[in-house]
XYZ file of C-alpha atoms in Angstrom:
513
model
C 61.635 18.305 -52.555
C 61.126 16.734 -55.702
C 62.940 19.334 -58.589
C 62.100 17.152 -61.514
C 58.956 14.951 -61.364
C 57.841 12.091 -62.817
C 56.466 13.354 -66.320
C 54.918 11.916 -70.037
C 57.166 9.568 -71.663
C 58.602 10.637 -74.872
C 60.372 8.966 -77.663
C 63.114 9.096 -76.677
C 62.791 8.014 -73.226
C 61.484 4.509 -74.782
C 64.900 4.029 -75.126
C 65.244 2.303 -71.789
C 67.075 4.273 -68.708
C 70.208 6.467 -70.107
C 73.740 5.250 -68.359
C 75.081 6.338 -65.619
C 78.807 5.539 -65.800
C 81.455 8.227 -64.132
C 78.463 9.323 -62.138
C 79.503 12.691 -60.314
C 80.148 13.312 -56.552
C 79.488 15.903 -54.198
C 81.652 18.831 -53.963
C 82.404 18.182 -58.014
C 82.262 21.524 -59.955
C 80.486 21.423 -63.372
C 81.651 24.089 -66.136
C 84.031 25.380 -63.741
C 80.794 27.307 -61.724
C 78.105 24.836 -60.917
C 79.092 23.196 -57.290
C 77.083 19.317 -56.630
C 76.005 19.718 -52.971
C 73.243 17.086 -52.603
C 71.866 14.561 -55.091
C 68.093 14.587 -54.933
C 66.360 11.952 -57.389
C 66.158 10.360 -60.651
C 63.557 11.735 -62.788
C 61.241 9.271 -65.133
C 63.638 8.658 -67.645
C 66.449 8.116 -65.825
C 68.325 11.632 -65.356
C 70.072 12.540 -62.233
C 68.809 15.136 -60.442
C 71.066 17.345 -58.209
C 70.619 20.151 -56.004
C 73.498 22.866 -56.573
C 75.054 26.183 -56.021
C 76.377 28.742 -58.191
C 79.550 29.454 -57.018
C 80.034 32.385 -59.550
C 76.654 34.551 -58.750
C 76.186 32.074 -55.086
C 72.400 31.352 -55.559
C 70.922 27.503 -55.740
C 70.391 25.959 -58.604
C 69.012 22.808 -59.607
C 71.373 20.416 -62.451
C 69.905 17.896 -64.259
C 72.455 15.672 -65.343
C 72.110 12.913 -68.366
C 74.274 10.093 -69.778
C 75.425 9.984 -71.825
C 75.339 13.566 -73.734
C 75.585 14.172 -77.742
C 72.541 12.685 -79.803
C 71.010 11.353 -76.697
C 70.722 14.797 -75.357
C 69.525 16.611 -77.989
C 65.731 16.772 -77.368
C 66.662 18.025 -73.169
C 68.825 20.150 -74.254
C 67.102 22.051 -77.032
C 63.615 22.058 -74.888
C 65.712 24.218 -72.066
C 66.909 26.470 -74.969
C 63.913 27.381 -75.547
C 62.419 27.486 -72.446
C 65.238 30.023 -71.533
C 63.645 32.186 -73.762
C 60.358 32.708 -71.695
C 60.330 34.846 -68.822
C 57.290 34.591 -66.583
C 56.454 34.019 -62.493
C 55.010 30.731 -63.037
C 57.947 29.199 -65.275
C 61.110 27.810 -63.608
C 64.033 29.618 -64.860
C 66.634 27.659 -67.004
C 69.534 29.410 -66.466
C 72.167 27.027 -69.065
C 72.634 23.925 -71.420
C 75.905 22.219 -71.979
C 76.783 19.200 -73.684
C 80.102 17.327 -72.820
C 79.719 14.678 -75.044
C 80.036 11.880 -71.941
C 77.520 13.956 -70.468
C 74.984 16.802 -70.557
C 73.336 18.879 -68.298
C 70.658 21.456 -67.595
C 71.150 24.284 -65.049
C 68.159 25.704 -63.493
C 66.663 27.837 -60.517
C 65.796 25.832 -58.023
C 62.746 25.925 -56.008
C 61.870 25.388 -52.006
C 58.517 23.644 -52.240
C 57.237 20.566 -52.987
C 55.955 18.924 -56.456
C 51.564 18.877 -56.626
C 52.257 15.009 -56.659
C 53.684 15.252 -53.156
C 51.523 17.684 -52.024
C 48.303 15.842 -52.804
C 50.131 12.578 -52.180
C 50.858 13.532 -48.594
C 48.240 15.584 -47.701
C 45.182 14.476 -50.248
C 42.799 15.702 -52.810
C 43.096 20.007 -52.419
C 40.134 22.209 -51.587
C 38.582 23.346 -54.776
C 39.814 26.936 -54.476
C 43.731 25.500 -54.228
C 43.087 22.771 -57.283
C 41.721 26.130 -59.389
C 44.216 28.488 -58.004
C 47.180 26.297 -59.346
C 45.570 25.218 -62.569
C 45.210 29.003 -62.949
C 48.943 29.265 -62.175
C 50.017 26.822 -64.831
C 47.397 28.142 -67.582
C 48.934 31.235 -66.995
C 51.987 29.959 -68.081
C 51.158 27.246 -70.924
C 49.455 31.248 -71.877
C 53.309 32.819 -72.277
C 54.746 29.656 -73.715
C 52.539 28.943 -76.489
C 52.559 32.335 -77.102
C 56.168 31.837 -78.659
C 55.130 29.093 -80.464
C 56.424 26.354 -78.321
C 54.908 23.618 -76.508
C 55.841 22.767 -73.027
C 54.718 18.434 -73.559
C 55.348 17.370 -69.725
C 53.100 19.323 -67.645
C 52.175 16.695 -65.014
C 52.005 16.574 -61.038
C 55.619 16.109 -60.871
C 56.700 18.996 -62.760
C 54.249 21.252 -61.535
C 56.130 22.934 -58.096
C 54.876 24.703 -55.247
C 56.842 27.015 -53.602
C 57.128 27.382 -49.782
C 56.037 31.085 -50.662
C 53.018 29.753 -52.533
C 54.479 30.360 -56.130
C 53.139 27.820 -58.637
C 55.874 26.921 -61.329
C 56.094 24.940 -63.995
C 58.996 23.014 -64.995
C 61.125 20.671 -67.204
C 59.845 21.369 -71.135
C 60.181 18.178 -72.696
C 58.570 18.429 -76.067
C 58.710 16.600 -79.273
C 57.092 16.681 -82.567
C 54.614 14.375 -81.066
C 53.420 17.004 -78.514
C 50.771 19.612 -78.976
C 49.577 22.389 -77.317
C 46.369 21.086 -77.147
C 48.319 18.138 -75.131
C 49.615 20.744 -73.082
C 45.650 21.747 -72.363
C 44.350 18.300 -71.627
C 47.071 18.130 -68.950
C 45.822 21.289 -67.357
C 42.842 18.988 -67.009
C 44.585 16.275 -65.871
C 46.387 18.247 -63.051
C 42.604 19.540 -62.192
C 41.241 16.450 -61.558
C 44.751 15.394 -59.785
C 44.161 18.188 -57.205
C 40.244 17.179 -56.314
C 40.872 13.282 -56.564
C 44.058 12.128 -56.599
C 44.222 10.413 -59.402
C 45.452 10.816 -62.397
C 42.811 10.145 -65.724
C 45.190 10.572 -68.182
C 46.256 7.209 -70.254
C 49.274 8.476 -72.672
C 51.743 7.482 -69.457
C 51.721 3.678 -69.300
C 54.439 3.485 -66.746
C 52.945 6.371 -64.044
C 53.693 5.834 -60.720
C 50.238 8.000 -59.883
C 46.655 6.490 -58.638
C 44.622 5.625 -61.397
C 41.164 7.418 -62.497
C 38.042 5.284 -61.377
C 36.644 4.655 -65.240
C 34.220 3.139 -66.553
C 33.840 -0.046 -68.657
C 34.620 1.990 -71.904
C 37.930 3.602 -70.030
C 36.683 6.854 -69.600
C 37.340 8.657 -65.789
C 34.408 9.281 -63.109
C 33.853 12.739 -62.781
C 35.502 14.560 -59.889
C 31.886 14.987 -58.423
C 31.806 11.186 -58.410
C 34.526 10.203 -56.878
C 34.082 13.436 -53.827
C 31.891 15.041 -52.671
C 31.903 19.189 -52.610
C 33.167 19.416 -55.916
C 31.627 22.841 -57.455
C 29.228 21.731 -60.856
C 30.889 24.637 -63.167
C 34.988 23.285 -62.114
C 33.548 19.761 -62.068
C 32.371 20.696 -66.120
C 35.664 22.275 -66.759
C 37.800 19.668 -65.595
C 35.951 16.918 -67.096
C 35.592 19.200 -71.145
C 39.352 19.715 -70.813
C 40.011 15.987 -70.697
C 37.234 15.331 -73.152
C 38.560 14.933 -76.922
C 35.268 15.315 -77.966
C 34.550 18.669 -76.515
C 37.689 21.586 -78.375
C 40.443 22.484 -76.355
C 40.388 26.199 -75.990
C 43.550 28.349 -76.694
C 45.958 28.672 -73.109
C 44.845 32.293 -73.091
C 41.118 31.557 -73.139
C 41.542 28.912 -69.906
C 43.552 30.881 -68.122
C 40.857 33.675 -68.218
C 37.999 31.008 -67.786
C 40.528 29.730 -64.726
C 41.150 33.500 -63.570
C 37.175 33.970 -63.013
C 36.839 31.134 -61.057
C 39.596 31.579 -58.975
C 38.099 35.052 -58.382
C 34.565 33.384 -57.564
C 36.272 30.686 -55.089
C 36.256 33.080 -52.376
C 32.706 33.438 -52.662
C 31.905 29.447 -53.097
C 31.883 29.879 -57.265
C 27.974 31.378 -56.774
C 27.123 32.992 -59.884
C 29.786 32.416 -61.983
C 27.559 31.564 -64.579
C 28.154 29.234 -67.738
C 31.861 28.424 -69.383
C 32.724 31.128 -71.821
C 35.615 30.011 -73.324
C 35.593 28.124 -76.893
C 38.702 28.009 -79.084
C 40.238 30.919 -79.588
C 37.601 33.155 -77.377
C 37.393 33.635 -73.731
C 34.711 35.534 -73.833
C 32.083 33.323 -76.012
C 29.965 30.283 -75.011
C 30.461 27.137 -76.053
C 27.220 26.068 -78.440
C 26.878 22.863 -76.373
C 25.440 25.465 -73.716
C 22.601 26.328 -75.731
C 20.586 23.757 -74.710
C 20.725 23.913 -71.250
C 19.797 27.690 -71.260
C 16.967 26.581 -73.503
C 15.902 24.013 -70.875
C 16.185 26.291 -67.991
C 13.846 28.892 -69.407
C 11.293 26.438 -70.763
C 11.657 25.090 -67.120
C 10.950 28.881 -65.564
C 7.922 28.988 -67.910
C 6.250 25.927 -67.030
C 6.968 26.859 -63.307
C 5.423 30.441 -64.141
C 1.993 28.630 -65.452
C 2.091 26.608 -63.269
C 2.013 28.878 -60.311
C -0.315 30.976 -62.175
C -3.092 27.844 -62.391
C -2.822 27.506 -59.049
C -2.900 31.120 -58.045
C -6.329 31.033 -60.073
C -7.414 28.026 -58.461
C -6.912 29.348 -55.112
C -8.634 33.130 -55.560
C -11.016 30.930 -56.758
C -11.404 28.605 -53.636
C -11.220 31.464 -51.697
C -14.299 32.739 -53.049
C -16.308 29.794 -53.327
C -15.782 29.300 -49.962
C -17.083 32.082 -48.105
C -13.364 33.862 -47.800
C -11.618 30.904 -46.370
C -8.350 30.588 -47.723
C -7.063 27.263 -49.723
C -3.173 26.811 -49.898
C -2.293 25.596 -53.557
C 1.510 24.468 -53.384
C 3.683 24.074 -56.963
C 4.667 19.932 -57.452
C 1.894 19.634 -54.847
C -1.482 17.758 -55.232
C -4.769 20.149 -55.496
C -5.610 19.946 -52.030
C -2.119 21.229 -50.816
C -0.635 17.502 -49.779
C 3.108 17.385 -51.271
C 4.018 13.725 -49.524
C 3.663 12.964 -52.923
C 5.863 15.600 -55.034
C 9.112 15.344 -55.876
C 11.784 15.783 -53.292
C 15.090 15.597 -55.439
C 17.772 17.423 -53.432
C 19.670 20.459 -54.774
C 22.193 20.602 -52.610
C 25.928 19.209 -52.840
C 25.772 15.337 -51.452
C 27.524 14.944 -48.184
C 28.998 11.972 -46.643
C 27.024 9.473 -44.503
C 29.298 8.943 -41.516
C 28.618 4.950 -41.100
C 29.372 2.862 -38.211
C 30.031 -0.716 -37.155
C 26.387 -1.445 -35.790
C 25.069 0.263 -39.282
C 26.811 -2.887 -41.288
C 27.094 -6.275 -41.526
C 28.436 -9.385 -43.871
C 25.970 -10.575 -45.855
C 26.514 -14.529 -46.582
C 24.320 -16.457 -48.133
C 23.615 -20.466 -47.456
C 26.475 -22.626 -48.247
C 28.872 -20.292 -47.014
C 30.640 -20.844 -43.298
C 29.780 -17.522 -42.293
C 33.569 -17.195 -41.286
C 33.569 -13.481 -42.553
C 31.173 -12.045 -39.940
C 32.058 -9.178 -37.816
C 34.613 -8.231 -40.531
C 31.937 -5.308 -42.150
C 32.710 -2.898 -39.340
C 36.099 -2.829 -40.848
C 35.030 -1.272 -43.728
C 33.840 2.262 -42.258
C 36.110 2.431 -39.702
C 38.278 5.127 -40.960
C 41.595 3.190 -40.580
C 43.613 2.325 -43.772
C 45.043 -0.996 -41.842
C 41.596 -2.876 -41.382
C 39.521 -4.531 -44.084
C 37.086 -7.284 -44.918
C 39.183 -9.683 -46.204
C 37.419 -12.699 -47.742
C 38.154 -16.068 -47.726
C 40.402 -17.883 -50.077
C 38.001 -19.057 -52.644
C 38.868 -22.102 -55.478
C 36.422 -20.539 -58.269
C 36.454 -16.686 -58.956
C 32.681 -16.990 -58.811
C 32.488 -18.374 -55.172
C 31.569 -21.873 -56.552
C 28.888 -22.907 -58.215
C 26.536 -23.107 -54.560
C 27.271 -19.233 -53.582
C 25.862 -16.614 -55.671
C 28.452 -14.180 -53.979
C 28.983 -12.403 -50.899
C 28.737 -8.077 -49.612
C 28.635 -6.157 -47.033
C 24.845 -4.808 -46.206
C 24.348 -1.108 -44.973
C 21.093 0.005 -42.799
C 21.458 3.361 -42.871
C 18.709 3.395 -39.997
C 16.153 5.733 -41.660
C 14.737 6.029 -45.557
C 17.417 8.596 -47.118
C 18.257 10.664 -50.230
C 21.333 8.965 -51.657
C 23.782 9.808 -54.392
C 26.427 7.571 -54.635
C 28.186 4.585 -52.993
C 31.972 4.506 -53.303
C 34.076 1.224 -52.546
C 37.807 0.755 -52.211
C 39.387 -2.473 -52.635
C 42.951 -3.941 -52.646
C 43.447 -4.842 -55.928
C 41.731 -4.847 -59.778
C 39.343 -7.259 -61.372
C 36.448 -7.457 -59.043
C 32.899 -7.758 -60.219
C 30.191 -6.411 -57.829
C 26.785 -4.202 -57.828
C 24.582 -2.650 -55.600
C 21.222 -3.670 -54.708
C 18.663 -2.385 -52.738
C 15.802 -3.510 -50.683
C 13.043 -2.338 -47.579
C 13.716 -4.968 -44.999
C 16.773 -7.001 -43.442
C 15.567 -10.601 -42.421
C 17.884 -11.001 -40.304
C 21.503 -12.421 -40.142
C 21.255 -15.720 -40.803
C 21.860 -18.251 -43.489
C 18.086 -17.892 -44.143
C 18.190 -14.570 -43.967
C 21.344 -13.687 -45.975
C 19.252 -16.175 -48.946
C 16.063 -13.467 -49.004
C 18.162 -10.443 -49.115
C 20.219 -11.977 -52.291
C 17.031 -12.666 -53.706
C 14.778 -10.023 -53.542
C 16.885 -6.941 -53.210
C 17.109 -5.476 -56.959
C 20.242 -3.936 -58.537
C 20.639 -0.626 -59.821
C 19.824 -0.752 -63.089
C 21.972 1.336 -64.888
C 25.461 0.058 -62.538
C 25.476 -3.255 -64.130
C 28.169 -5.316 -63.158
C 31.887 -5.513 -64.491
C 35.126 -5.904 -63.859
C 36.178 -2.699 -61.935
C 39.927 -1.690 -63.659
C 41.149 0.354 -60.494
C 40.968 -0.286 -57.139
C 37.954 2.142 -56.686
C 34.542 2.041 -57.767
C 31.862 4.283 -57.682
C 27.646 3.310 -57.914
C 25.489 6.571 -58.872
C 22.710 5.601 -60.136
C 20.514 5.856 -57.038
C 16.818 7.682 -57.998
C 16.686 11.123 -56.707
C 13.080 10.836 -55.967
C 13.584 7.796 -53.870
C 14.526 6.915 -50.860
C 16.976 4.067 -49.450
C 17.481 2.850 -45.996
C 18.825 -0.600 -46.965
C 21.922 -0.752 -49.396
C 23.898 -3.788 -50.116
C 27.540 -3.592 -51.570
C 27.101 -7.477 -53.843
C 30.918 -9.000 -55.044
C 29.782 -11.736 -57.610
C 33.305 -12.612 -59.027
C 37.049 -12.287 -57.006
C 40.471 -11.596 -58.709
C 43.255 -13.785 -58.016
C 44.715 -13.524 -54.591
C 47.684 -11.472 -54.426
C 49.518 -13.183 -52.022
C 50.896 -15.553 -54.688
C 49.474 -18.786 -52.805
C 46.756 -19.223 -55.298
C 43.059 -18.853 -55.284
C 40.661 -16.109 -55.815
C 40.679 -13.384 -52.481
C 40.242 -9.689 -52.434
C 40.376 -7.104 -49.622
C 37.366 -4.355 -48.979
C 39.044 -1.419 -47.650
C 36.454 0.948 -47.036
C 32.661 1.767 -47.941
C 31.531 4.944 -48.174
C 27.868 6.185 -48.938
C 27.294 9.854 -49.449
C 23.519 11.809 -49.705
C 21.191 14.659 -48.747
């Protein structure tokens, strides 16, 4: 496994990668007790990482090595000092720090497992009741170290471990005066929306090796809920205040107690685990920003309560007006009972659409060469090899003659939608979704009406997507869409280094009620 993960960049890590000269070997014995067995990796800035036995007590260890030692190795080698000095389950144990001068190292327990950046990397985004149980874990233990008055400053996916015997450890302190513990909090955020999405919305690490956040023109991440569906609302609102520098960070202790009640209510799908309590300093308090959603929701249970009450009167009176025959009255509804009318905004989680190859097509309008059809059912096929590759254009734009090309989706009946979600090969695409009531036809002809009368969503306007994913939301809860059409106006340059403007669509996915 991975014993030291890729973590947040510190001073003096900008330094460039240490040196490695007079590298050790296996079988080499450190400080006369600590026996090499198996190098494992080469953390972020540069340190070896070796797995380890000591031969004096004969349990594993893990050694973290760096060259050369003195100055350098200051900052590593103070940080393990003082994480020595904390004792708790979900805290790797740092068992020594010596400096040699042509080296220094860090002793510490080592751990059977696997880092959260393998797990999820491997395996995918976590169920919501694993992401909460290990930010719990790690809260718990940001709890005991700030409570010293340290600050961990490198709590990432790479230096948060998983145990084959499901123990959640942190590992690797690496602070500076630059770090916080309120950095230490955002990261518990970070890690959060890791676990449901795997990707990582944090910014300060400009050289992560991790899947970046879908964001939006102004930088900031999608929400978890976005980006996948089955995200719980209350862990979707934690995740996303933690990460929000707007919203105050509360104290370790208060989020590990907001964490602890979730992870209590995850057994039971998080129902009823009512509003976040924490605020800075108090775990047991609501945040003001609440206020006005309870203030909403009751105002909302009045006018529901007169509501029903008009109509209640309206129907006793019907009733006797009419000789004892009974007139339904129905909330939303019109007076005579028909709802076909009323609202019908779903409640419920959104779900994915599963989408097949006779459910899409290429949409490409005249002066194109229609080379590209066929290649839509490669889009929703499931398989990470296939895509809709375009053809090598001269102009970003598709030339001045071609407004653009997409993939169109009949979804075969009018449905509830909440969110389209494309993945492409590479950055710097510009595309929208539009929506219409009818498909022409494919044909040149046909491709021409569709581009011309479907109608964007308004509030997805177009831009240069900065990841490789992008997410459309704005669909109208109290409409209906059968025909949805994924629009690319402008291309990136090919990657392929021969020139032109290409780009591949990987997948399509459309997910509703």
């Amino acid at each position: 496994m991975t014993q030291v993960g890729e973590g947040h960049e510190t001073a003096a890590d900008a330094d460039g990668p240490v040196m490695t000269f007079g590298a050790p070997t296996v079988g080499e014995i450190l400080a006369e007790r600590y026996e090499l067995q198996e190098h494992v990796n080469d953390d972020s800035a540069g340190r070896q990482v070796w797995r380890g036995v000591d031969v004096v007590l004969r349990r594993p260890v893990a050694v973290v090595l760096r060259y050369p030692g003195g100055d350098s190795a200051t900052e590593m080698l103070q940080a393990a000092v003082d994480a020595s000095r904390v004792i708790h389950p979900n805290l790797v144990g740092v068992y020594d720090a010596i400096d040699e001068g042509a080296r220094a190292y860090v002793v510490r327990e080592w751990v059977d497992g696997e880092s959260l950046r393998e797990m999820v990397s491997e395996e995918g985004p976590l169920d919501p009741a694993r992401a909460t149980a290990i930010a719990h874990s790690i809260a718990d233990a940001l709890a005991a170290v700030h409570a010293t008055g340290m600050v961990h400053g490198n709590v990432h996916p790479g230096t948060t471990l998983i145990a084959d015997d499901g123990r959640v450890v942190l590992a690797d302190a690496r602070a500076d005066s630059a770090d916080s513990t309120e950095g230490d909090i955002r990261a518990v955020g970070g890690l959060l929306y890791y676990a449901l999405t795997a990707h990582w919305p944090q910014t300060e690490v400009s050289h992560s090796a991790l899947p970046d956040a879908t964001r939006d023109t102004s930088g900031n991440p999608a929400a978890p809920r976005q980006i996948r569906a089955g995200v719980p609302a209350y862990l979707d609102d934690l995740t996303m205040d933690l990460l929000d520098r707007r919203v105050a960070a509360p104290a370790a202790d208060a989020l590990a107690a907001e964490l602890a009640r979730l992870d209590a209510a995850a057994d039971d799908d998080y129902e009823d685990v009512g509003p976040l309590r924490f605020t800075q300093g108090n775990a047991t308090s609501e945040p003001a920003r609440n206020n006005s959603k309870i203030v909403v929701g009751v105002a909302a249970l009045v006018v529901i309560a007169i509501v029903g009450l008009v109509f209640g009167i309206r129907a006793i009176t019907s009733s006797n007006s009419s000789g004892g025959k009974t007139t339904t009255a129905q909330v939303g509804g019109t007076p005579n009972g028909d709802s076909s009318t009323a609202s019908q905004a779903p409640v419920a989680n959104p779900k994915k659409i599963p989408l097949t190859a006779d459910m899409v097509r290429i949409v490409d309008p005249p002066h194109g060469d229609r080379m590209d059809t066929g290649q839509a059912a490669n889009t929703v096929d499931n398989d990470p090899d296939t895509a809709w590759v375009t053809q090598r254009f001269k102009q970003s734009n598709f030339g001045t003659r071609k407004p653009g090309m997409g993939v169109l989706i009949n979804l075969g009946a009018p449905r509830s939608l909440a969110e389209v979600r494309v993945e492409m090969s590479t950055p710097g695409v510009t595309m929208d979704i539009r929506t219409g009531t009818t498909d022409p036809g494919d044909t040149s002809s046909g491709d021409d009406k569709i581009v011309k009368t479907y109608k964007k969503l308004e509030d997805d306007a177009e831009g240069k997507t900065d990841g490789t994913n992008r997410v459309f939301s704005a669909f109208n809860p109290d409409q209906k869409y059968q025909y949805v059409l994924v629009f690319l106006t402008d291309l990136p340059p090919a990657d392929d280094g021969n020139g032109g403007f290409k780009v591949a669509v990987n997948k399509i996915e459309v997910y509703g009620y």
